Amino acid sequence: MKRMTTAICIGISFFSLVGEPKENKLIVLDRKAYVQSVQKNPNKELINLEKKIPAIVLDIKYATEDNFTGKKIYNKAKAYARKPVAEALGKAQNEFLKLGYSIQIYDAYRPYRATVTFYEIVKDTRYVASPKTGSRHNKGCAIDLTLVDTKTKRELKMPTKYDSFEKAAWAEAPVSDPIVKKNREILIQVLSQYGFRVNKTEWWHFDFLDCVGFEVLDIPFEGLED
Ligand SMILES: [Zn+2]
């Protein structure tokens, strides 16, 4: 009950507008409620991936104007994920490093307010998460990423750019270039060995499967430990 009192219930007016039943109201934790949840369950901690994972590269598109909104959504270029997600990603990174590659993160934990902003821009849940449910990014359980060559520091060729809405971005879309096909295969295969599943329509989006009990969070990066 304590958590209920400190959580923000976002969307009360939104849900009353669309007539959702009361029990479906999304619970979104603010910083204070998040800190309390971590005290009860240390696995809920959001880990700074740049500090935890050796050689990881950040290219946080929403901290720039180079994203599908054309607007800077984040004030800082940071990447966080829940502890078990960060640990699994670290193991995948070790595999990639052996192959001469490194993970490059486009986006990881995403504050709930960013999901609301995306919805206000696109207004289509085929392309962006619904504010009614939030997304796994809001729970610190999903990562958008690609691979870079550790020697050249260049991104590996993949089927499309990040956040492309094209059919070619689908994880199983046909690819004529054998190098691109191989790159996408390596990305998906290695991550799947460590508990991640690729999104059907986005080759760069990976959900961590063991995500039960992680709440939607609305804490900007400025409110998290560095
Ligand atoms: Zn994603």
JSON list of C-alpha atoms and ligand atoms in Angstrom, two decimals:
[
{"chain": "A", "resi": 1, "resn": "MET", "atom": "CA", "xyz": [0.00, 0.00, 0.00]},
{"chain": "A", "resi": 2, "resn": "LYS", "atom": "CA", "xyz": [2.92, 2.29, 0.73]},
{"chain": "A", "resi": 3, "resn": "ARG", "atom": "CA", "xyz": [3.96, 2.07, -2.88]},
{"chain": "A", "resi": 4, "resn": "MET", "atom": "CA", "xyz": [0.47, 3.04, -3.98]},
{"chain": "A", "resi": 5, "resn": "THR", "atom": "CA", "xyz": [0.57, 6.20, -1.93]},
{"chain": "A", "resi": 6, "resn": "THR", "atom": "CA", "xyz": [3.90, 7.37, -3.33]},
{"chain": "A", "resi": 7, "resn": "ALA", "atom": "CA", "xyz": [3.33, 6.30, -6.91]},
{"chain": "A", "resi": 8, "resn": "ILE", "atom": "CA", "xyz": [1.98, 8.73, -9.43]},
{"chain": "A", "resi": 9, "resn": "CYS", "atom": "CA", "xyz": [-1.21, 7.49, -11.05]},
{"chain": "A", "resi": 10, "resn": "ILE", "atom": "CA", "xyz": [-0.74, 8.95, -14.49]},
{"chain": "A", "resi": 11, "resn": "GLY", "atom": "CA", "xyz": [-3.62, 8.94, -16.89]},
{"chain": "A", "resi": 12, "resn": "ILE", "atom": "CA", "xyz": [-6.58, 9.26, -14.58]},
{"chain": "A", "resi": 13, "resn": "SER", "atom": "CA", "xyz": [-8.22, 11.79, -16.88]},
{"chain": "A", "resi": 14, "resn": "PHE", "atom": "CA", "xyz": [-6.98, 9.88, -19.93]},
{"chain": "A", "resi": 15, "resn": "PHE", "atom": "CA", "xyz": [-8.62, 6.64, -18.75]},
{"chain": "A", "resi": 16, "resn": "SER", "atom": "CA", "xyz": [-11.83, 8.28, -17.69]},
{"chain": "A", "resi": 17, "resn": "LEU", "atom": "CA", "xyz": [-11.99, 9.77, -21.20]},
{"chain": "A", "resi": 18, "resn": "VAL", "atom": "CA", "xyz": [-11.68, 6.41, -22.91]},
{"chain": "A", "resi": 19, "resn": "GLY", "atom": "CA", "xyz": [-13.80, 4.64, -20.32]},
{"chain": "A", "resi": 20, "resn": "GLU", "atom": "CA", "xyz": [-11.20, 2.14, -19.09]},
{"chain": "A", "resi": 21, "resn": "PRO", "atom": "CA", "xyz": [-12.14, 0.24, -15.96]},
{"chain": "A", "resi": 22, "resn": "LYS", "atom": "CA", "xyz": [-10.57, 1.62, -12.79]},
{"chain": "A", "resi": 23, "resn": "GLU", "atom": "CA", "xyz": [-8.44, -1.46, -12.04]},
{"chain": "A", "resi": 24, "resn": "ASN", "atom": "CA", "xyz": [-6.57, -1.06, -15.36]},
{"chain": "A", "resi": 25, "resn": "LYS", "atom": "CA", "xyz": [-5.09, 2.26, -14.29]},
{"chain": "A", "resi": 26, "resn": "LEU", "atom": "CA", "xyz": [-1.37, 2.25, -14.94]},
{"chain": "A", "resi": 27, "resn": "ILE", "atom": "CA", "xyz": [0.84, 2.66, -11.90]},
{"chain": "A", "resi": 28, "resn": "VAL", "atom": "CA", "xyz": [3.90, 4.76, -12.63]},
{"chain": "A", "resi": 29, "resn": "LEU", "atom": "CA", "xyz": [6.59, 5.09, -9.98]},
{"chain": "A", "resi": 30, "resn": "ASP", "atom": "CA", "xyz": [8.31, 8.38, -9.30]},
{"chain": "A", "resi": 31, "resn": "ARG", "atom": "CA", "xyz": [11.83, 8.61, -7.88]},
{"chain": "A", "resi": 32, "resn": "LYS", "atom": "CA", "xyz": [10.79, 8.24, -4.25]},
{"chain": "A", "resi": 33, "resn": "ALA", "atom": "CA", "xyz": [8.66, 5.16, -4.94]},
{"chain": "A", "resi": 34, "resn": "TYR", "atom": "CA", "xyz": [11.45, 3.70, -7.08]},
{"chain": "A", "resi": 35, "resn": "VAL", "atom": "CA", "xyz": [14.01, 4.12, -4.27]},
{"chain": "A", "resi": 36, "resn": "GLN", "atom": "CA", "xyz": [11.66, 2.33, -1.88]},
{"chain": "A", "resi": 37, "resn": "SER", "atom": "CA", "xyz": [11.13, -0.48, -4.38]},
{"chain": "A", "resi": 38, "resn": "VAL", "atom": "CA", "xyz": [14.91, -0.96, -4.72]},
{"chain": "A", "resi": 39, "resn": "GLN", "atom": "CA", "xyz": [15.27, -1.19, -0.93]},
{"chain": "A", "resi": 40, "resn": "LYS", "atom": "CA", "xyz": [12.82, -4.10, -1.00]},
{"chain": "A", "resi": 41, "resn": "ASN", "atom": "CA", "xyz": [14.27, -5.72, -4.12]},
{"chain": "A", "resi": 42, "resn": "PRO", "atom": "CA", "xyz": [17.86, -4.79, -5.16]},
{"chain": "A", "resi": 43, "resn": "ASN", "atom": "CA", "xyz": [17.26, -6.31, -8.62]},
{"chain": "A", "resi": 44, "resn": "LYS", "atom": "CA", "xyz": [15.09, -3.31, -9.38]},
{"chain": "A", "resi": 45, "resn": "GLU", "atom": "CA", "xyz": [18.07, -0.96, -9.38]},
{"chain": "A", "resi": 46, "resn": "LEU", "atom": "CA", "xyz": [18.67, 0.87, -12.65]},
{"chain": "A", "resi": 47, "resn": "ILE", "atom": "CA", "xyz": [22.32, 0.33, -13.58]},
{"chain": "A", "resi": 48, "resn": "ASN", "atom": "CA", "xyz": [24.37, 2.82, -15.57]},
{"chain": "A", "resi": 49, "resn": "LEU", "atom": "CA", "xyz": [25.38, 0.67, -18.54]},
{"chain": "A", "resi": 50, "resn": "GLU", "atom": "CA", "xyz": [28.30, 2.86, -19.53]},
{"chain": "A", "resi": 51, "resn": "LYS", "atom": "CA", "xyz": [29.91, 2.23, -16.14]},
{"chain": "A", "resi": 52, "resn": "LYS", "atom": "CA", "xyz": [28.96, -1.43, -15.79]},
{"chain": "A", "resi": 53, "resn": "ILE", "atom": "CA", "xyz": [29.76, -2.82, -19.25]},
{"chain": "A", "resi": 54, "resn": "PRO", "atom": "CA", "xyz": [33.32, -2.62, -20.62]},
{"chain": "A", "resi": 55, "resn": "ALA", "atom": "CA", "xyz": [33.79, -0.89, -23.99]},
{"chain": "A", "resi": 56, "resn": "ILE", "atom": "CA", "xyz": [30.08, -0.27, -24.50]},
{"chain": "A", "resi": 57, "resn": "VAL", "atom": "CA", "xyz": [29.33, 2.60, -26.89]},
{"chain": "A", "resi": 58, "resn": "LEU", "atom": "CA", "xyz": [26.46, 5.07, -26.44]},
{"chain": "A", "resi": 59, "resn": "ASP", "atom": "CA", "xyz": [24.66, 6.74, -29.32]},
{"chain": "A", "resi": 60, "resn": "ILE", "atom": "CA", "xyz": [21.53, 7.90, -27.53]},
{"chain": "A", "resi": 61, "resn": "LYS", "atom": "CA", "xyz": [19.41, 9.17, -30.40]},
{"chain": "A", "resi": 62, "resn": "TYR", "atom": "CA", "xyz": [16.71, 10.76, -28.20]},
{"chain": "A", "resi": 63, "resn": "ALA", "atom": "CA", "xyz": [19.35, 13.01, -26.63]},
{"chain": "A", "resi": 64, "resn": "THR", "atom": "CA", "xyz": [19.80, 14.49, -30.13]},
{"chain": "A", "resi": 65, "resn": "GLU", "atom": "CA", "xyz": [17.47, 15.74, -32.86]},
{"chain": "A", "resi": 66, "resn": "ASP", "atom": "CA", "xyz": [18.46, 12.74, -34.99]},
{"chain": "A", "resi": 67, "resn": "ASN", "atom": "CA", "xyz": [15.39, 10.62, -34.20]},
{"chain": "A", "resi": 68, "resn": "PHE", "atom": "CA", "xyz": [11.93, 10.10, -35.66]},
{"chain": "A", "resi": 69, "resn": "THR", "atom": "CA", "xyz": [10.48, 13.05, -33.70]},
{"chain": "A", "resi": 70, "resn": "GLY", "atom": "CA", "xyz": [13.13, 15.49, -34.96]},
{"chain": "A", "resi": 71, "resn": "LYS", "atom": "CA", "xyz": [13.30, 16.80, -31.40]},
{"chain": "A", "resi": 72, "resn": "LYS", "atom": "CA", "xyz": [15.68, 16.38, -28.49]},
{"chain": "A", "resi": 73, "resn": "ILE", "atom": "CA", "xyz": [13.70, 14.32, -25.97]},
{"chain": "A", "resi": 74, "resn": "TYR", "atom": "CA", "xyz": [16.37, 13.67, -23.28]},
{"chain": "A", "resi": 75, "resn": "ASN", "atom": "CA", "xyz": [18.54, 16.27, -21.57]},
{"chain": "A", "resi": 76, "resn": "LYS", "atom": "CA", "xyz": [21.37, 13.79, -21.10]},
{"chain": "A", "resi": 77, "resn": "ALA", "atom": "CA", "xyz": [22.81, 10.95, -23.17]},
{"chain": "A", "resi": 78, "resn": "LYS", "atom": "CA", "xyz": [22.56, 8.10, -20.66]},
{"chain": "A", "resi": 79, "resn": "ALA", "atom": "CA", "xyz": [21.70, 4.40, -20.74]},
{"chain": "A", "resi": 80, "resn": "TYR", "atom": "CA", "xyz": [20.28, 2.53, -17.76]},
{"chain": "A", "resi": 81, "resn": "ALA", "atom": "CA", "xyz": [18.68, -0.90, -17.33]},
{"chain": "A", "resi": 82, "resn": "ARG", "atom": "CA", "xyz": [17.51, -3.00, -14.39]},
{"chain": "A", "resi": 83, "resn": "LYS", "atom": "CA", "xyz": [20.23, -5.02, -12.70]},
{"chain": "A", "resi": 84, "resn": "PRO", "atom": "CA", "xyz": [19.51, -8.48, -14.23]},
{"chain": "A", "resi": 85, "resn": "VAL", "atom": "CA", "xyz": [19.13, -6.87, -17.66]},
{"chain": "A", "resi": 86, "resn": "ALA", "atom": "CA", "xyz": [22.48, -5.06, -17.28]},
{"chain": "A", "resi": 87, "resn": "GLU", "atom": "CA", "xyz": [24.16, -8.28, -16.13]},
{"chain": "A", "resi": 88, "resn": "ALA", "atom": "CA", "xyz": [22.82, -10.27, -19.10]},
{"chain": "A", "resi": 89, "resn": "LEU", "atom": "CA", "xyz": [23.84, -7.51, -21.48]},
{"chain": "A", "resi": 90, "resn": "GLY", "atom": "CA", "xyz": [27.34, -7.54, -19.98]},
{"chain": "A", "resi": 91, "resn": "LYS", "atom": "CA", "xyz": [27.62, -11.28, -20.74]},
{"chain": "A", "resi": 92, "resn": "ALA", "atom": "CA", "xyz": [26.44, -10.71, -24.31]},
{"chain": "A", "resi": 93, "resn": "GLN", "atom": "CA", "xyz": [29.02, -7.93, -24.64]},
{"chain": "A", "resi": 94, "resn": "ASN", "atom": "CA", "xyz": [31.79, -10.37, -23.66]},
{"chain": "A", "resi": 95, "resn": "GLU", "atom": "CA", "xyz": [30.69, -12.63, -26.53]},
{"chain": "A", "resi": 96, "resn": "PHE", "atom": "CA", "xyz": [30.61, -9.74, -28.98]},
{"chain": "A", "resi": 97, "resn": "LEU", "atom": "CA", "xyz": [34.05, -8.52, -27.90]},
{"chain": "A", "resi": 98, "resn": "LYS", "atom": "CA", "xyz": [35.48, -11.98, -28.67]},
{"chain": "A", "resi": 99, "resn": "LEU", "atom": "CA", "xyz": [34.14, -11.55, -32.21]},
{"chain": "A", "resi": 100, "resn": "GLY", "atom": "CA", "xyz": [35.69, -8.07, -32.54]},
{"chain": "A", "resi": 101, "resn": "TYR", "atom": "CA", "xyz": [32.42, -6.21, -32.02]},
{"chain": "A", "resi": 102, "resn": "SER", "atom": "CA", "xyz": [30.92, -4.05, -29.31]},
{"chain": "A", "resi": 103, "resn": "ILE", "atom": "CA", "xyz": [27.37, -3.14, -28.38]},
{"chain": "A", "resi": 104, "resn": "GLN", "atom": "CA", "xyz": [26.26, 0.38, -29.27]},
{"chain": "A", "resi": 105, "resn": "ILE", "atom": "CA", "xyz": [23.16, 1.52, -27.39]},
{"chain": "A", "resi": 106, "resn": "TYR", "atom": "CA", "xyz": [20.56, 3.73, -29.08]},
{"chain": "A", "resi": 107, "resn": "ASP", "atom": "CA", "xyz": [18.15, 3.70, -26.14]},
{"chain": "A", "resi": 108, "resn": "ALA", "atom": "CA", "xyz": [17.63, 1.74, -22.94]},
{"chain": "A", "resi": 109, "resn": "TYR", "atom": "CA", "xyz": [15.50, 2.75, -19.91]},
{"chain": "A", "resi": 110, "resn": "ARG", "atom": "CA", "xyz": [13.10, 5.42, -21.15]},
{"chain": "A", "resi": 111, "resn": "PRO", "atom": "CA", "xyz": [11.24, 7.66, -18.68]},
{"chain": "A", "resi": 112, "resn": "TYR", "atom": "CA", "xyz": [7.45, 7.27, -19.03]},
{"chain": "A", "resi": 113, "resn": "ARG", "atom": "CA", "xyz": [7.06, 10.94, -19.96]},
{"chain": "A", "resi": 114, "resn": "ALA", "atom": "CA", "xyz": [9.02, 10.25, -23.19]},
{"chain": "A", "resi": 115, "resn": "THR", "atom": "CA", "xyz": [6.56, 7.50, -24.14]},
{"chain": "A", "resi": 116, "resn": "VAL", "atom": "CA", "xyz": [3.71, 9.98, -23.62]},
{"chain": "A", "resi": 117, "resn": "THR", "atom": "CA", "xyz": [5.53, 12.51, -25.83]},
{"chain": "A", "resi": 118, "resn": "PHE", "atom": "CA", "xyz": [6.04, 9.92, -28.60]},
{"chain": "A", "resi": 119, "resn": "TYR", "atom": "CA", "xyz": [2.35, 9.03, -28.49]},
{"chain": "A", "resi": 120, "resn": "GLU", "atom": "CA", "xyz": [1.32, 12.68, -28.67]},
{"chain": "A", "resi": 121, "resn": "ILE", "atom": "CA", "xyz": [3.45, 13.04, -31.81]},
{"chain": "A", "resi": 122, "resn": "VAL", "atom": "CA", "xyz": [2.58, 9.80, -33.63]},
{"chain": "A", "resi": 123, "resn": "LYS", "atom": "CA", "xyz": [-0.88, 8.95, -32.17]},
{"chain": "A", "resi": 124, "resn": "ASP", "atom": "CA", "xyz": [-0.64, 5.40, -33.52]},
{"chain": "A", "resi": 125, "resn": "THR", "atom": "CA", "xyz": [0.14, 2.44, -31.27]},
{"chain": "A", "resi": 126, "resn": "ARG", "atom": "CA", "xyz": [1.32, 0.38, -34.24]},
{"chain": "A", "resi": 127, "resn": "TYR", "atom": "CA", "xyz": [4.47, 2.51, -34.16]},
{"chain": "A", "resi": 128, "resn": "VAL", "atom": "CA", "xyz": [4.81, 3.73, -30.58]},
{"chain": "A", "resi": 129, "resn": "ALA", "atom": "CA", "xyz": [3.82, 2.30, -27.20]},
{"chain": "A", "resi": 130, "resn": "SER", "atom": "CA", "xyz": [0.46, 3.21, -25.77]},
{"chain": "A", "resi": 131, "resn": "PRO", "atom": "CA", "xyz": [0.54, 5.48, -22.69]},
{"chain": "A", "resi": 132, "resn": "LYS", "atom": "CA", "xyz": [-2.16, 3.16, -21.30]},
{"chain": "A", "resi": 133, "resn": "THR", "atom": "CA", "xyz": [0.38, 0.38, -20.79]},
{"chain": "A", "resi": 134, "resn": "GLY", "atom": "CA", "xyz": [3.78, 2.03, -21.13]},
{"chain": "A", "resi": 135, "resn": "SER", "atom": "CA", "xyz": [6.57, 0.04, -22.74]},
{"chain": "A", "resi": 136, "resn": "ARG", "atom": "CA", "xyz": [9.27, -2.33, -21.58]},
{"chain": "A", "resi": 137, "resn": "HIS", "atom": "CA", "xyz": [11.69, 0.54, -22.07]},
{"chain": "A", "resi": 138, "resn": "ASN", "atom": "CA", "xyz": [9.78, 2.36, -19.30]},
{"chain": "A", "resi": 139, "resn": "LYS", "atom": "CA", "xyz": [10.41, -0.67, -17.07]},
{"chain": "A", "resi": 140, "resn": "GLY", "atom": "CA", "xyz": [14.17, -0.73, -17.76]},
{"chain": "A", "resi": 141, "resn": "CYS", "atom": "CA", "xyz": [13.69, -4.06, -19.51]},
{"chain": "A", "resi": 142, "resn": "ALA", "atom": "CA", "xyz": [14.29, -3.29, -23.18]},
{"chain": "A", "resi": 143, "resn": "ILE", "atom": "CA", "xyz": [17.33, -2.13, -25.11]},
{"chain": "A", "resi": 144, "resn": "ASP", "atom": "CA", "xyz": [17.68, -0.66, -28.59]},
{"chain": "A", "resi": 145, "resn": "LEU", "atom": "CA", "xyz": [21.12, -1.42, -29.93]},
{"chain": "A", "resi": 146, "resn": "THR", "atom": "CA", "xyz": [23.42, -2.28, -32.77]},
{"chain": "A", "resi": 147, "resn": "LEU", "atom": "CA", "xyz": [27.04, -3.42, -33.11]},
{"chain": "A", "resi": 148, "resn": "VAL", "atom": "CA", "xyz": [30.24, -1.53, -33.88]},
{"chain": "A", "resi": 149, "resn": "ASP", "atom": "CA", "xyz": [33.56, -2.91, -35.04]},
{"chain": "A", "resi": 150, "resn": "THR", "atom": "CA", "xyz": [35.99, -2.46, -32.13]},
{"chain": "A", "resi": 151, "resn": "LYS", "atom": "CA", "xyz": [38.93, -1.72, -34.45]},
{"chain": "A", "resi": 152, "resn": "THR", "atom": "CA", "xyz": [37.35, 0.70, -36.92]},
{"chain": "A", "resi": 153, "resn": "LYS", "atom": "CA", "xyz": [34.75, 2.03, -34.40]},
{"chain": "A", "resi": 154, "resn": "ARG", "atom": "CA", "xyz": [32.26, 1.95, -37.27]},
{"chain": "A", "resi": 155, "resn": "GLU", "atom": "CA", "xyz": [28.74, 0.59, -37.05]},
{"chain": "A", "resi": 156, "resn": "LEU", "atom": "CA", "xyz": [28.16, -2.76, -38.68]},
{"chain": "A", "resi": 157, "resn": "LYS", "atom": "CA", "xyz": [25.88, -2.59, -41.71]},
{"chain": "A", "resi": 158, "resn": "MET", "atom": "CA", "xyz": [22.33, -3.46, -40.73]},
{"chain": "A", "resi": 159, "resn": "PRO", "atom": "CA", "xyz": [19.11, -3.66, -42.81]},
{"chain": "A", "resi": 160, "resn": "THR", "atom": "CA", "xyz": [17.85, -0.12, -41.99]},
{"chain": "A", "resi": 161, "resn": "LYS", "atom": "CA", "xyz": [18.57, 2.90, -39.88]},
{"chain": "A", "resi": 162, "resn": "TYR", "atom": "CA", "xyz": [17.40, 2.98, -36.25]},
{"chain": "A", "resi": 163, "resn": "ASP", "atom": "CA", "xyz": [13.67, 3.65, -35.76]},
{"chain": "A", "resi": 164, "resn": "SER", "atom": "CA", "xyz": [12.85, 3.04, -39.40]},
{"chain": "A", "resi": 165, "resn": "PHE", "atom": "CA", "xyz": [9.14, 2.28, -39.88]},
{"chain": "A", "resi": 166, "resn": "GLU", "atom": "CA", "xyz": [9.90, 0.36, -43.10]},
{"chain": "A", "resi": 167, "resn": "LYS", "atom": "CA", "xyz": [9.11, -3.33, -43.59]},
{"chain": "A", "resi": 168, "resn": "ALA", "atom": "CA", "xyz": [12.85, -3.86, -44.13]},
{"chain": "A", "resi": 169, "resn": "ALA", "atom": "CA", "xyz": [13.29, -3.17, -40.41]},
{"chain": "A", "resi": 170, "resn": "TRP", "atom": "CA", "xyz": [11.38, -6.34, -39.49]},
{"chain": "A", "resi": 171, "resn": "ALA", "atom": "CA", "xyz": [13.61, -8.87, -37.76]},
{"chain": "A", "resi": 172, "resn": "GLU", "atom": "CA", "xyz": [12.88, -11.52, -40.40]},
{"chain": "A", "resi": 173, "resn": "ALA", "atom": "CA", "xyz": [12.65, -9.24, -43.43]},
{"chain": "A", "resi": 174, "resn": "PRO", "atom": "CA", "xyz": [14.50, -10.63, -46.46]},
{"chain": "A", "resi": 175, "resn": "VAL", "atom": "CA", "xyz": [18.00, -9.20, -46.93]},
{"chain": "A", "resi": 176, "resn": "SER", "atom": "CA", "xyz": [19.92, -9.46, -50.18]},
{"chain": "A", "resi": 177, "resn": "ASP", "atom": "CA", "xyz": [23.33, -8.33, -48.88]},
{"chain": "A", "resi": 178, "resn": "PRO", "atom": "CA", "xyz": [24.97, -11.38, -47.24]},
{"chain": "A", "resi": 179, "resn": "ILE", "atom": "CA", "xyz": [27.07, -9.19, -44.90]},
{"chain": "A", "resi": 180, "resn": "VAL", "atom": "CA", "xyz": [24.01, -7.36, -43.60]},
{"chain": "A", "resi": 181, "resn": "LYS", "atom": "CA", "xyz": [22.22, -10.68, -43.16]},
{"chain": "A", "resi": 182, "resn": "LYS", "atom": "CA", "xyz": [25.16, -12.09, -41.18]},
{"chain": "A", "resi": 183, "resn": "ASN", "atom": "CA", "xyz": [25.43, -8.97, -38.98]},
{"chain": "A", "resi": 184, "resn": "ARG", "atom": "CA", "xyz": [21.74, -9.11, -38.08]},
{"chain": "A", "resi": 185, "resn": "GLU", "atom": "CA", "xyz": [22.04, -12.85, -37.37]},
{"chain": "A", "resi": 186, "resn": "ILE", "atom": "CA", "xyz": [24.98, -12.41, -35.01]},
{"chain": "A", "resi": 187, "resn": "LEU", "atom": "CA", "xyz": [23.18, -9.63, -33.14]},
{"chain": "A", "resi": 188, "resn": "ILE", "atom": "CA", "xyz": [19.99, -11.67, -32.68]},
{"chain": "A", "resi": 189, "resn": "GLN", "atom": "CA", "xyz": [21.72, -15.00, -31.96]},
{"chain": "A", "resi": 190, "resn": "VAL", "atom": "CA", "xyz": [24.09, -13.76, -29.27]},
{"chain": "A", "resi": 191, "resn": "LEU", "atom": "CA", "xyz": [21.46, -11.69, -27.47]},
{"chain": "A", "resi": 192, "resn": "SER", "atom": "CA", "xyz": [18.95, -14.55, -27.55]},
{"chain": "A", "resi": 193, "resn": "GLN", "atom": "CA", "xyz": [21.48, -16.72, -25.70]},
{"chain": "A", "resi": 194, "resn": "TYR", "atom": "CA", "xyz": [21.37, -14.28, -22.80]},
{"chain": "A", "resi": 195, "resn": "GLY", "atom": "CA", "xyz": [17.62, -13.96, -22.35]},
{"chain": "A", "resi": 196, "resn": "PHE", "atom": "CA", "xyz": [16.76, -11.28, -24.90]},
{"chain": "A", "resi": 197, "resn": "ARG", "atom": "CA", "xyz": [14.19, -11.55, -27.69]},
{"chain": "A", "resi": 198, "resn": "VAL", "atom": "CA", "xyz": [14.22, -9.38, -30.78]},
{"chain": "A", "resi": 199, "resn": "ASN", "atom": "CA", "xyz": [11.09, -7.39, -31.60]},
{"chain": "A", "resi": 200, "resn": "LYS", "atom": "CA", "xyz": [9.27, -8.70, -34.67]},
{"chain": "A", "resi": 201, "resn": "THR", "atom": "CA", "xyz": [9.17, -5.33, -36.43]},
{"chain": "A", "resi": 202, "resn": "GLU", "atom": "CA", "xyz": [12.42, -3.75, -35.18]},
{"chain": "A", "resi": 203, "resn": "TRP", "atom": "CA", "xyz": [15.77, -5.53, -35.64]},
{"chain": "A", "resi": 204, "resn": "TRP", "atom": "CA", "xyz": [17.39, -3.18, -33.04]},
{"chain": "A", "resi": 205, "resn": "HIS", "atom": "CA", "xyz": [14.85, -3.66, -30.20]},
{"chain": "A", "resi": 206, "resn": "PHE", "atom": "CA", "xyz": [15.45, -6.43, -27.65]},
{"chain": "A", "resi": 207, "resn": "ASP", "atom": "CA", "xyz": [13.17, -7.28, -24.75]},
{"chain": "A", "resi": 208, "resn": "PHE", "atom": "CA", "xyz": [14.62, -8.96, -21.71]},
{"chain": "A", "resi": 209, "resn": "LEU", "atom": "CA", "xyz": [12.26, -11.86, -21.16]},
{"chain": "A", "resi": 210, "resn": "ASP", "atom": "CA", "xyz": [12.48, -12.14, -17.37]},
{"chain": "A", "resi": 211, "resn": "CYS", "atom": "CA", "xyz": [10.87, -8.78, -16.70]},
{"chain": "A", "resi": 212, "resn": "VAL", "atom": "CA", "xyz": [8.13, -9.75, -14.23]},
{"chain": "A", "resi": 213, "resn": "GLY", "atom": "CA", "xyz": [7.50, -7.32, -11.37]},
{"chain": "A", "resi": 214, "resn": "PHE", "atom": "CA", "xyz": [9.35, -4.34, -12.82]},
{"chain": "A", "resi": 215, "resn": "GLU", "atom": "CA", "xyz": [7.12, -1.28, -12.77]},
{"chain": "A", "resi": 216, "resn": "VAL", "atom": "CA", "xyz": [6.86, 1.55, -15.26]},
{"chain": "A", "resi": 217, "resn": "LEU", "atom": "CA", "xyz": [9.10, 4.39, -14.02]},
{"chain": "A", "resi": 218, "resn": "ASP", "atom": "CA", "xyz": [8.99, 8.10, -14.65]},
{"chain": "A", "resi": 219, "resn": "ILE", "atom": "CA", "xyz": [12.36, 9.34, -13.46]},
{"chain": "A", "resi": 220, "resn": "PRO", "atom": "CA", "xyz": [14.37, 11.58, -15.79]},
{"chain": "A", "resi": 221, "resn": "PHE", "atom": "CA", "xyz": [18.07, 10.70, -16.09]},
{"chain": "A", "resi": 222, "resn": "GLU", "atom": "CA", "xyz": [18.90, 13.71, -13.93]},
{"chain": "A", "resi": 223, "resn": "GLY", "atom": "CA", "xyz": [17.10, 11.94, -11.06]},
{"chain": "A", "resi": 224, "resn": "LEU", "atom": "CA", "xyz": [19.28, 8.81, -11.27]},
{"chain": "A", "resi": 225, "resn": "GLU", "atom": "CA", "xyz": [22.72, 8.11, -9.87]},
{"chain": "A", "resi": 226, "resn": "ASP", "atom": "CA", "xyz": [25.59, 8.49, -12.32]},
{"chain": "B", "resi": 1, "resn": "ZN", "atom": "ZN", "xyz": [12.94, -0.16, -28.43]}
]
